[in-house]
Coordinates of C-alpha atoms in Angstrom, one line a residue:
X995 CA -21.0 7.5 -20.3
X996 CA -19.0 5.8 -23.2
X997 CA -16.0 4.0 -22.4
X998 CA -13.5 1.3 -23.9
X999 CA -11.1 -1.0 -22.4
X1000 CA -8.5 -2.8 -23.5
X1001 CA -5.9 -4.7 -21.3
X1002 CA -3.3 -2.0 -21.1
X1003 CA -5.6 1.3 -21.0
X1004 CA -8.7 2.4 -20.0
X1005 CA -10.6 4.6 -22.7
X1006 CA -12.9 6.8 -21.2
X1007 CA -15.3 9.6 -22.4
X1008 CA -14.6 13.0 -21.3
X1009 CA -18.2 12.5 -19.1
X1010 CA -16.9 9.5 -17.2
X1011 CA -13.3 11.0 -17.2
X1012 CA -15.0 14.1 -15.5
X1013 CA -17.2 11.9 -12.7
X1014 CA -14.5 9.6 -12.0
X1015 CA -12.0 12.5 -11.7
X1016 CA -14.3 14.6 -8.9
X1017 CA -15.0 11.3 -6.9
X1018 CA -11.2 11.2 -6.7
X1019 CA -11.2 14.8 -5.9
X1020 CA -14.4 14.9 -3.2
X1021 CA -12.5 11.4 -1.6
X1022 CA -8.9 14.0 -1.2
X1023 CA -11.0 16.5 0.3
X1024 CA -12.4 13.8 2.8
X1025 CA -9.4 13.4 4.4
X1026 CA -8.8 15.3 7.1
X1027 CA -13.0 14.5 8.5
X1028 CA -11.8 10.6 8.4
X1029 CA -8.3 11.5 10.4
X1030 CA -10.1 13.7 12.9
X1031 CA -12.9 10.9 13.6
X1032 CA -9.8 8.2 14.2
X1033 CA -8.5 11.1 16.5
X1034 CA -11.6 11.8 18.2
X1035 CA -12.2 7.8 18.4
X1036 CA -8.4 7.5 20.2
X1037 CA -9.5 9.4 23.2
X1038 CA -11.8 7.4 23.3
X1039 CA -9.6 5.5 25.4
X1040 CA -9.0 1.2 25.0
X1041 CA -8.4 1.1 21.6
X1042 CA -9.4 -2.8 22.2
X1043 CA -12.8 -2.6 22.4
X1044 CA -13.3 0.9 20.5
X1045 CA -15.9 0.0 17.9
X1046 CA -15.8 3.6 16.6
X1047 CA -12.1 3.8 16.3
X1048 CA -12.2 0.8 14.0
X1049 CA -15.1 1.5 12.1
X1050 CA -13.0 4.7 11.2
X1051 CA -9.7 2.9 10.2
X1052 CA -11.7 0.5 8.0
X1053 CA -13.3 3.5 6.4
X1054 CA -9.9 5.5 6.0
X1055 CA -8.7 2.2 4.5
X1056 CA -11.2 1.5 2.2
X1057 CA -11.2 5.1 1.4
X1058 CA -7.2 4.8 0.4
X1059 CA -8.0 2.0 -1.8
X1060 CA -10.5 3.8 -3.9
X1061 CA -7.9 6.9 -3.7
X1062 CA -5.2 4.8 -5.2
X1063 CA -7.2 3.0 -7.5
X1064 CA -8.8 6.0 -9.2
X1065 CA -5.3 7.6 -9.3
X1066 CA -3.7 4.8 -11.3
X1067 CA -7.3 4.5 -13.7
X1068 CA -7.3 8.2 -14.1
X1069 CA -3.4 8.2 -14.7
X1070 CA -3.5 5.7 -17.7
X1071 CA -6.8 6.9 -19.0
X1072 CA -7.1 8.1 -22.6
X1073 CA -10.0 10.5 -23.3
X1074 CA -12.2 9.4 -26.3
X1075 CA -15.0 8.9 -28.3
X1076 CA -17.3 6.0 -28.5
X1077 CA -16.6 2.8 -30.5
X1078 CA -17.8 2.6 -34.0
X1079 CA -21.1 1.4 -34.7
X1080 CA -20.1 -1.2 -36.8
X1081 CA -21.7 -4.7 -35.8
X1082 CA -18.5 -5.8 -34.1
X1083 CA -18.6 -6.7 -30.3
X1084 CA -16.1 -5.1 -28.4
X1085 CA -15.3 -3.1 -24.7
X1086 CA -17.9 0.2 -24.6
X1087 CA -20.8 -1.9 -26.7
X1088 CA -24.0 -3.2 -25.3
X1089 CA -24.0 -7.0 -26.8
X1090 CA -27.3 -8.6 -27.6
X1091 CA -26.8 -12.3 -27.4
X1092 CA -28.7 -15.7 -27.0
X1093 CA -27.2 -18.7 -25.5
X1094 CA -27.6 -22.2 -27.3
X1095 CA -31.1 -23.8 -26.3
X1096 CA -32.5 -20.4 -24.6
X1097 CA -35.3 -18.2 -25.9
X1098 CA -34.8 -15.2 -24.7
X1099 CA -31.9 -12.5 -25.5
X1100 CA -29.3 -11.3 -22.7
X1101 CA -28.0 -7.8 -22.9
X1102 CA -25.5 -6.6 -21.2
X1103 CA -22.1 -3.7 -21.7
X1104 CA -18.9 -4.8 -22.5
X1105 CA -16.8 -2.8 -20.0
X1106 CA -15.4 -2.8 -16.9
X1107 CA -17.4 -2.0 -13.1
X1108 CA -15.6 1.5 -13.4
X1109 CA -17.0 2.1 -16.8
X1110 CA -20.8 0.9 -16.3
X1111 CA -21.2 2.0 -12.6
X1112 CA -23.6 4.4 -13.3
X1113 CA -25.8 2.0 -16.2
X1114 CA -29.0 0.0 -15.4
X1115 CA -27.2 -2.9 -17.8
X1116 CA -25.4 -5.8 -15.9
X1117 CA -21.7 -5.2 -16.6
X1118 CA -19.7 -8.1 -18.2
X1119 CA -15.4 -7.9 -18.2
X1120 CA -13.7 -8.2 -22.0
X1121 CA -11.1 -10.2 -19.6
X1122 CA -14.4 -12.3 -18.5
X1123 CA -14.7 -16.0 -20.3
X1124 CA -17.8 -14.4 -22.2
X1125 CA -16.3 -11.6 -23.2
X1126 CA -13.2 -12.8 -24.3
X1127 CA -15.3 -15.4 -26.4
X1128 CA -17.4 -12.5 -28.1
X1129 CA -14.4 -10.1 -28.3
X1130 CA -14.0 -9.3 -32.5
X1131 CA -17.0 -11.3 -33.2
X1132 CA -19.7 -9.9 -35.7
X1133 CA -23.4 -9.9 -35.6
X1134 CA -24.9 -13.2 -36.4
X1135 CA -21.3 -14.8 -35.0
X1136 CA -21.4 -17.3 -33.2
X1137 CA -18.7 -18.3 -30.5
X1138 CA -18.2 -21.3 -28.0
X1139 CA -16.4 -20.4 -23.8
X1140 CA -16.0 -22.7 -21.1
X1141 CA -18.1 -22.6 -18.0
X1142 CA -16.5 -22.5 -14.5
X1143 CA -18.2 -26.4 -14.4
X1144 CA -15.5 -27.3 -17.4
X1145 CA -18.5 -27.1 -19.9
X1146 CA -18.7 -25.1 -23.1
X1147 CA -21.6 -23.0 -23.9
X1148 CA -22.4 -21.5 -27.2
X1149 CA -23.2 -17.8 -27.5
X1150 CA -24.5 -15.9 -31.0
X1151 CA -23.7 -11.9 -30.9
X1152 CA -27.7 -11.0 -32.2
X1153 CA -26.3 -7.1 -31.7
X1154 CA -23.5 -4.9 -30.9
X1155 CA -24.2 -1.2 -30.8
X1156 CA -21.7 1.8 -28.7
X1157 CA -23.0 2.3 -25.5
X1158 CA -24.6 5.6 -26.1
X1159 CA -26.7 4.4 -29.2
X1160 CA -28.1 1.7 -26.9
X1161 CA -29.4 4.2 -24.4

């Protein structure tokens, strides 16, 4: 799954467009078996101490939430293809990067939870501090954020490759 972000839409391959669009579509269809559990929880009798009949609203809830949030991402999607493969960091990359005074590299996709959910990669925000430091930046780069402690860290972009070129 390929997909780019930006603050106003969500790009999204037609693979993620597809799996994102049946989970909306499976969640519809689940409707009426979350109403009939509240139903048959209600007869229940004292709604008080009716763990089941709770349990069920939360779950209708929850299930809303995810309704109407797939609704609005789905609404303002744009289908595409992946970023270029051009060295540049940016939403729908995997970022290679090593922190000042570490060793090791960190890699992780620029995205948001929607777009990774299905990746083994840790899943960083372009809105995040980190990922609005690396935004634009080119391999080699290196860019300076502030830590929730009021420090700054320095970060150097060792690679930036499309999602689907990383797998």
């Amino acid at each position: 799954m390929v997909t780019v972000s930006d603050t106003k839409v969500t790009w999204l391959t037609q693979d993620a467009y597809d799996r994102l669009k049946q989970e909306l579509d499976e969640m519809i269809e689940n409707r009426p078996v979350i109403a009939a559990r509240i139903n048959d929880s209600r007869e229940e009798g004292d709604l008080k101490e009716n763990g089941g009949y709770h349990a069920a609203r939360e779950e209708q809830g929850q299930a809303e939430a995810r309704i109407r949030h797939l609704q609005e991402l789905l609404r303002s999607a744009k289908v595409g293809e992946a970023p270029a493969n051009d060295g540049t960091a940016g939403p729908g990359k995997v970022l290679t990067v090593r922190y000042e005074g570490d060793d090791e590299d960190e890699k992780f996709l620029l995205a948001t939870r929607e777009e990774g959910a299905e990746g083994e990669l840790d899943v960083y925000s372009p809105e995040s501090p980190l990922g609005k430091a690396l935004l634009g930046a080119k391999e080699g780069e290196s860019r300076e954020y502030e830590l929730p402690n009021g420090k700054t860290q320095k970060v150097t972009l060792v690679k930036a490759v499309p999602y689907t070129d990383a797998k």
